[in-house]
mmCIF file of C-alpha atoms in Angstrom:
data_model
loop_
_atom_site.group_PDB
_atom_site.id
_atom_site.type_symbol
_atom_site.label_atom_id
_atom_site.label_comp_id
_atom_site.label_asym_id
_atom_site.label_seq_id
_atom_site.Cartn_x
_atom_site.Cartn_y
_atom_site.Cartn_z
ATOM 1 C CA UNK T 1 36.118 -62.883 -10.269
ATOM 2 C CA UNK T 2 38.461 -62.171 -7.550
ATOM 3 C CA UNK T 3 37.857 -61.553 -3.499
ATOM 4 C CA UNK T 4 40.157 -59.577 -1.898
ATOM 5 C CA UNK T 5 39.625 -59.581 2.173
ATOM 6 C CA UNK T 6 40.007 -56.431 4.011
ATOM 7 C CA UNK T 7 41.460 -55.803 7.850
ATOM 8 C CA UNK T 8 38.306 -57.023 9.644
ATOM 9 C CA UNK T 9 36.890 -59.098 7.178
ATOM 10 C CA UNK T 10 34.926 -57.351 4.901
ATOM 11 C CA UNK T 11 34.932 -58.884 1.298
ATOM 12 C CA UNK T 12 36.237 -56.639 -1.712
ATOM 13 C CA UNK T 13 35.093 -58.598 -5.546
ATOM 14 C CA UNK T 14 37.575 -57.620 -8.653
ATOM 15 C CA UNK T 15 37.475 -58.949 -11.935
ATOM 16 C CA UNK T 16 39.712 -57.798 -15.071
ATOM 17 C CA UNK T 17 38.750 -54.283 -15.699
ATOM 18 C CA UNK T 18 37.651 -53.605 -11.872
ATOM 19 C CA UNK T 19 40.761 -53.765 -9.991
ATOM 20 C CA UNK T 20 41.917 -51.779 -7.297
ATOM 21 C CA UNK T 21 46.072 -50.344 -6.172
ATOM 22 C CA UNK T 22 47.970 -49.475 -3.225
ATOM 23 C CA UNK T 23 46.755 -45.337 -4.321
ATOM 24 C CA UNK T 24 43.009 -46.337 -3.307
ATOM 25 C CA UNK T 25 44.136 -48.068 -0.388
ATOM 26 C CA UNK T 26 45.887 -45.077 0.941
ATOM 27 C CA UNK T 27 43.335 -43.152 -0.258
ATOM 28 C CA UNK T 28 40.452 -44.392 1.849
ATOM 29 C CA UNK T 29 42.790 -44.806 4.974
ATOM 30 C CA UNK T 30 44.463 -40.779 4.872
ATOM 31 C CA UNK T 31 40.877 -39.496 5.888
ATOM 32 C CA UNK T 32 37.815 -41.116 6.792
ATOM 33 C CA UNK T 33 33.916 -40.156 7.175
ATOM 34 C CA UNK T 34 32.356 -40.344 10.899
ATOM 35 C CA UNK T 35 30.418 -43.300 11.741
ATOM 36 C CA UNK T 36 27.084 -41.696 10.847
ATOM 37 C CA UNK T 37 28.235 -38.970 7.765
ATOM 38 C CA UNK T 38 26.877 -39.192 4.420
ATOM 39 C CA UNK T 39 29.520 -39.866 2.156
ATOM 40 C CA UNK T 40 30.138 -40.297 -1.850
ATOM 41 C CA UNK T 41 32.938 -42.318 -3.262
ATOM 42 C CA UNK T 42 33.736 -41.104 -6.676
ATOM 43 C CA UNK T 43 35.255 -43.228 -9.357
ATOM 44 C CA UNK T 44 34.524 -46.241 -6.744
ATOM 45 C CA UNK T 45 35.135 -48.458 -9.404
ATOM 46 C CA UNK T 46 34.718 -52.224 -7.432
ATOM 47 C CA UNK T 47 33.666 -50.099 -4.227
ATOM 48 C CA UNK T 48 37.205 -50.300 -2.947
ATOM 49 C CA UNK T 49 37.085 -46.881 -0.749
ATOM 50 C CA UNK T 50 33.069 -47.314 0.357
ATOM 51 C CA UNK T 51 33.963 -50.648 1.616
ATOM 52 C CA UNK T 52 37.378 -50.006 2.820
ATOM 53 C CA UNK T 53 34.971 -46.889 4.895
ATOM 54 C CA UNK T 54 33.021 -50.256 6.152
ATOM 55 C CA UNK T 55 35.489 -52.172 7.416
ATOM 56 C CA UNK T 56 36.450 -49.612 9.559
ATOM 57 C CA UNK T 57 33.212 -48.949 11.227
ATOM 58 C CA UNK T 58 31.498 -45.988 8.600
ATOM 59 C CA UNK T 59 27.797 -46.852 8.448
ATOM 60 C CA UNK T 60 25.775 -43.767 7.252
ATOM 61 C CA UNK T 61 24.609 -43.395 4.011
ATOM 62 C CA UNK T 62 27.120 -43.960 1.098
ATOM 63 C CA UNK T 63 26.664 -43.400 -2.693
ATOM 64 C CA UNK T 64 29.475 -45.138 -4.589
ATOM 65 C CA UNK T 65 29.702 -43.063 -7.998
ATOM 66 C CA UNK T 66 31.175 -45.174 -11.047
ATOM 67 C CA UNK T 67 30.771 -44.976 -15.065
ATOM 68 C CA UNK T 68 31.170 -48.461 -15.451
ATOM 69 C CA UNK T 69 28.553 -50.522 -15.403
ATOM 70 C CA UNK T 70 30.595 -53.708 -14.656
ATOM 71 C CA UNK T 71 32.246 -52.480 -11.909
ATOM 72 C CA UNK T 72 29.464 -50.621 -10.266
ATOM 73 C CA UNK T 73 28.011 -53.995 -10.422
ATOM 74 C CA UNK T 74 30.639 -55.761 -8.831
ATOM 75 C CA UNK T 75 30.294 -52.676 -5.868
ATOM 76 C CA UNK T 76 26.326 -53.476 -5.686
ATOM 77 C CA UNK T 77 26.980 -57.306 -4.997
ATOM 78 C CA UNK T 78 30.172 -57.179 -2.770
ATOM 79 C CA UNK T 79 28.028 -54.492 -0.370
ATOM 80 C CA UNK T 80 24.906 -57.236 -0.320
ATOM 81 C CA UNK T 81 27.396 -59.875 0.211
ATOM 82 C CA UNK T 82 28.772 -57.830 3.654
ATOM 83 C CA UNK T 83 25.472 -56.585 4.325
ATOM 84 C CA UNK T 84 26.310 -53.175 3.961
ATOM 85 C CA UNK T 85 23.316 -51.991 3.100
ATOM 86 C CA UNK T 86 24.103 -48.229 3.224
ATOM 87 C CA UNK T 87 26.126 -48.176 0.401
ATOM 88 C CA UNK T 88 24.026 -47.344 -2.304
ATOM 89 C CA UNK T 89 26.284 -48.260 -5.964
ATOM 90 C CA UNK T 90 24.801 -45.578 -8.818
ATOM 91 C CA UNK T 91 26.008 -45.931 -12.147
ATOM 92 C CA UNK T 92 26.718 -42.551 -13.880
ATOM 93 C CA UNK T 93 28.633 -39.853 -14.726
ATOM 94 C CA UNK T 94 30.009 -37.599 -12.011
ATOM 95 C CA UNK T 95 29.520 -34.161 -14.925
ATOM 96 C CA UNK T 96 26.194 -34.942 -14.403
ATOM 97 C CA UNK T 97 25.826 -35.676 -11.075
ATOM 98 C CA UNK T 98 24.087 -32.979 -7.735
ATOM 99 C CA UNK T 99 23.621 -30.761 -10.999
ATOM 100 C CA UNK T 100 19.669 -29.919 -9.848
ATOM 101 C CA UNK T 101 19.680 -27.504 -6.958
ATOM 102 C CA UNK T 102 17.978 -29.626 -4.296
ATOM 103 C CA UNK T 103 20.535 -32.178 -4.995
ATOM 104 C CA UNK T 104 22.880 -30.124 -4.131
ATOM 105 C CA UNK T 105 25.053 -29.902 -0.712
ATOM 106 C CA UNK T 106 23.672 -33.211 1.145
ATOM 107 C CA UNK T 107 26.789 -34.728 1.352
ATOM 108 C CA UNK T 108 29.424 -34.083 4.837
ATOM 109 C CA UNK T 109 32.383 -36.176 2.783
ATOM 110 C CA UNK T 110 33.945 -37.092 -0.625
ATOM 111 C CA UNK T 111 36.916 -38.765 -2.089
ATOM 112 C CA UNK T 112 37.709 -39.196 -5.292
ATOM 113 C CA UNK T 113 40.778 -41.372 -6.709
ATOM 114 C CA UNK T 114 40.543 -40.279 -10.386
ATOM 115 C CA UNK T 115 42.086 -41.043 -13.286
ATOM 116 C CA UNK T 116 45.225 -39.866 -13.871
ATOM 117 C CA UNK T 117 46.596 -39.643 -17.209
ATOM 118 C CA UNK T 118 45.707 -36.998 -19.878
ATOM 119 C CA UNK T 119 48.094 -38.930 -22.526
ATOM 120 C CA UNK T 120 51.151 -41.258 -23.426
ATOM 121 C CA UNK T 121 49.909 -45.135 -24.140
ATOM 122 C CA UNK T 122 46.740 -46.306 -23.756
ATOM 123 C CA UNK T 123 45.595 -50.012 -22.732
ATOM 124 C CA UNK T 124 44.048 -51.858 -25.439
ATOM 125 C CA UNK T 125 41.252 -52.857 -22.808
ATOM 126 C CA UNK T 126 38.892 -50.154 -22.961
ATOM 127 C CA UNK T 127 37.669 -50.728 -19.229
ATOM 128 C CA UNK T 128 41.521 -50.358 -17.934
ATOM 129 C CA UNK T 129 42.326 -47.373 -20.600
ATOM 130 C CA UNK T 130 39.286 -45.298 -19.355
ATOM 131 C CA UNK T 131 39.838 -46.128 -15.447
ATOM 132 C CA UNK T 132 43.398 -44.571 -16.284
ATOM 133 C CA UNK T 133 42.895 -41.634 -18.424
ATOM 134 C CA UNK T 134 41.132 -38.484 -18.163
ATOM 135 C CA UNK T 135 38.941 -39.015 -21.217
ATOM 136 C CA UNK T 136 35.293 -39.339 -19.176
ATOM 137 C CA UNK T 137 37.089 -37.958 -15.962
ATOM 138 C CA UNK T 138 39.453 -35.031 -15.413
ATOM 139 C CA UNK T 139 40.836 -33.792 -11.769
ATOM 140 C CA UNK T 140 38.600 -30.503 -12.616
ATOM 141 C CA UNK T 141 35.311 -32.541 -12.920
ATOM 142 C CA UNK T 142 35.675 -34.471 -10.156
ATOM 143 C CA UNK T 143 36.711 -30.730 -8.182
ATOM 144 C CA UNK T 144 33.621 -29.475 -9.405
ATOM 145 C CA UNK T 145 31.313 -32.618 -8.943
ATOM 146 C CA UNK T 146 32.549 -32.465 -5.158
ATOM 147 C CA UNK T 147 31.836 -28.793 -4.658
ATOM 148 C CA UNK T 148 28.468 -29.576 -5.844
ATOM 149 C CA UNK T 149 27.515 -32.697 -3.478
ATOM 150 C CA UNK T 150 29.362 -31.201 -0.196
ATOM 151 C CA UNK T 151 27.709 -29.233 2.470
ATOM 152 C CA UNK T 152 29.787 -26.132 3.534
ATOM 153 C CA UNK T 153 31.907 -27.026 6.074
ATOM 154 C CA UNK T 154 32.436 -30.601 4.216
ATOM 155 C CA UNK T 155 35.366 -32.702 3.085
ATOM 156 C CA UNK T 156 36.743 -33.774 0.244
ATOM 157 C CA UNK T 157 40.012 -36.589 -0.643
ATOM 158 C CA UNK T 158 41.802 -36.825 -3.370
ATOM 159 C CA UNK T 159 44.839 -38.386 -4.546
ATOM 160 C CA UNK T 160 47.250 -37.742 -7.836
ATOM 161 C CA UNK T 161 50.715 -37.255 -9.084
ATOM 162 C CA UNK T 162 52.871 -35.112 -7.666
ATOM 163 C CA UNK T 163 53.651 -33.237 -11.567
ATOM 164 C CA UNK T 164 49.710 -32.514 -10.756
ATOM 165 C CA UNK T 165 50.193 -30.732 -7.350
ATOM 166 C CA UNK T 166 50.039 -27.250 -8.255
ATOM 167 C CA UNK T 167 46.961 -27.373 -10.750
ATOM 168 C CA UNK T 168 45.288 -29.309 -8.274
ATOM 169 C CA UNK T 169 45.524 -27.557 -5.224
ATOM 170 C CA UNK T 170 44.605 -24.151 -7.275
ATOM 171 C CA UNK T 171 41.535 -25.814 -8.915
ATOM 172 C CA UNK T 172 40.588 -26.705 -5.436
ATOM 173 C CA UNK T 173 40.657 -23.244 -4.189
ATOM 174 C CA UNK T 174 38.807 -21.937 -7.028
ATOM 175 C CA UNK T 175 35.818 -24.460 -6.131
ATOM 176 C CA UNK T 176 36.586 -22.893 -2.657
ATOM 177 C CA UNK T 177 37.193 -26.202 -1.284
ATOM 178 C CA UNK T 178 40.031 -25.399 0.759
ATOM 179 C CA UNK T 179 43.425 -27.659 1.390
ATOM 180 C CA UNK T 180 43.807 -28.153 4.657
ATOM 181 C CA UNK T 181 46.172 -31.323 4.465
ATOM 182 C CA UNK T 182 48.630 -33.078 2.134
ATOM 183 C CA UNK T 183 51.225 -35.707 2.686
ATOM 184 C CA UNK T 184 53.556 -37.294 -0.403
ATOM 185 C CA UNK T 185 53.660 -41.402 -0.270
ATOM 186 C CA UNK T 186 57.155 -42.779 -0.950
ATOM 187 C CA UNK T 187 57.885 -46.542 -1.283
ATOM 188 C CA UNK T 188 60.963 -45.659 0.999
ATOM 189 C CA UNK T 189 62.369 -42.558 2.504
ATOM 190 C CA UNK T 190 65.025 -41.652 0.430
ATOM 191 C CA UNK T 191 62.969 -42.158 -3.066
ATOM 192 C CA UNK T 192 61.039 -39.393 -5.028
ATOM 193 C CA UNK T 193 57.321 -38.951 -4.057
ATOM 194 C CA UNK T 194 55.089 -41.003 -6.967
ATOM 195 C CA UNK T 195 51.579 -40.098 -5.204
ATOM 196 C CA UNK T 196 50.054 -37.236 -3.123
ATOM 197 C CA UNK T 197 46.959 -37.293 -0.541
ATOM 198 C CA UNK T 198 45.265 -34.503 -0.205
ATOM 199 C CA UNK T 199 42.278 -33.271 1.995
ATOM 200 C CA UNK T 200 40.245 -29.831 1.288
ATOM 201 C CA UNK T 201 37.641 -28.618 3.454
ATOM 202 C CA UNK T 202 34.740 -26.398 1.637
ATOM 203 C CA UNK T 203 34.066 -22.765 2.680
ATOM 204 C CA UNK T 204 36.858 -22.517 5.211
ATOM 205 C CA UNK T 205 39.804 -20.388 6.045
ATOM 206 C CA UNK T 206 43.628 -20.751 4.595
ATOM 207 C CA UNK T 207 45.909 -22.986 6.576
ATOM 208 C CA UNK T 208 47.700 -26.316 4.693
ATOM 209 C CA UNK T 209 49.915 -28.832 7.487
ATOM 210 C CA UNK T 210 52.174 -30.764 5.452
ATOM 211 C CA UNK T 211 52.424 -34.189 7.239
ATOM 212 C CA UNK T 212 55.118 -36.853 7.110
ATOM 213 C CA UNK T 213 55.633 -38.796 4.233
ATOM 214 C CA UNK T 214 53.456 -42.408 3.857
ATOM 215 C CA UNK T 215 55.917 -44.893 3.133
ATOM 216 C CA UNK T 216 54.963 -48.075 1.801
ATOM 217 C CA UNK T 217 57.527 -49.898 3.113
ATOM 218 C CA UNK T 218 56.504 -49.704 6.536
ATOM 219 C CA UNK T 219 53.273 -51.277 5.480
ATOM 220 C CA UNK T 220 50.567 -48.091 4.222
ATOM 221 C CA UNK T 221 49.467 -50.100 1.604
ATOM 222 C CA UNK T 222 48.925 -53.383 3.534
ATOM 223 C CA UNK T 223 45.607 -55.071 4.446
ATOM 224 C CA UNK T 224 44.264 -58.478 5.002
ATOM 225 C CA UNK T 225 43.934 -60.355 9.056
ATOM 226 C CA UNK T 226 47.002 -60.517 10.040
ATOM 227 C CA UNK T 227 48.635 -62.534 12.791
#
């Protein structure tokens, strides 16, 4: 097992199979809930986003959604471990999850970083190969699973390829969660985008802002004390 330690200390566990990239990283830092929102990490795999939430001073009520039982784990112990007791790690599958009515709506934010890949090689590790392809999880399920758990009026992240952009922004207007900001990350400025943010808004009026491009070489994807 690994410990990874974030901006203002708070403790991150990996092990093989429950890793986490620069795309979560930038994930949990484009958009963030209020201090006191409920919020629901989807695919949280190690708890990456929750705690990443933490660290920067989120403390209401946080489910951390993950299929894996291994890495949900991990989640459940790194949250004791910085007493962050308001994240709450639940072991499931987002199809089936805020299906009941009264389930329904209680959440005021959601990000998802989902898996990405619909084909071309698979790991041999079947941990890694599901965390990476859209076998258990596609971009439309974890739409649809959001527009379920949000309030109106409520946000939603996600991140994915930019070949992805146009089904995902339509999918997200058909679940009438509305885009209402997207920025491409580069690793420099003159390179191709390999990663978009975006941030949807449910029930609301038109109206996208393109911001400027994150670039990860002037240090998006960085975290740790520094001096």
């Amino acid at each position: 097992m690994g410990v990874e330690i974030l901006d203002n200390g708070t403790r991150v566990l990996t092990a093989p199979g429950a890793m986490f990239g620069t795309d979560a990283l930038l994930l949990g830092r484009f958009a963030q809930p209020r201090r006191d929102e409920r919020a629901l990490d989807l695919c949280s795999g190690c708890g990456i986003v929750a705690l990443l939430w933490h660290d920067a001073g989120h403390r209401g009520p946080c489910t951390a959604l993950e299929f894996d039982p291994a890495a949900s784990a991990l989640c459940g112990q790194a949250a004791a471990e910085n007493d962050a007791e308001h994240i709450t790690p639940v072991c499931a599958d987002l199809r089936q999850f805020c299906t009941a009515g009264p389930e329904q709506g209680q959440y005021d934010f959601a990000a998802c970083n989902p898996p990405y890949f619909a084909a071309g090689p698979r790991s041999p590790d079947k941990r890694r190969a599901e965390a990476r392809h859209t076998d258990s999880c596609t971009t439309a399920d974890a739409v649809d699973c959001a527009r379920r758990a949000l309030r109106d009026g409520g946000r939603f992240l996600l991140c994915q390829r930019p070949e992805q952009l146009a089904e995902v922004l339509s999918t997200l207007r058909a679940a009438r969660l509305e885009p209402k900001r997207l920025a491409f990350v580069k690793n420099r400025p003159d390179a191709a985008p390999w990663l978009f943010l975006v941030e949807a808004q449910k029930g609301r009026k038109t109206g996208l802002r393109v911001e400027p491009d994150v670039l990860i070489t002037s240090g998006a994807a960085m975290y740790g004390p520094r001096e």
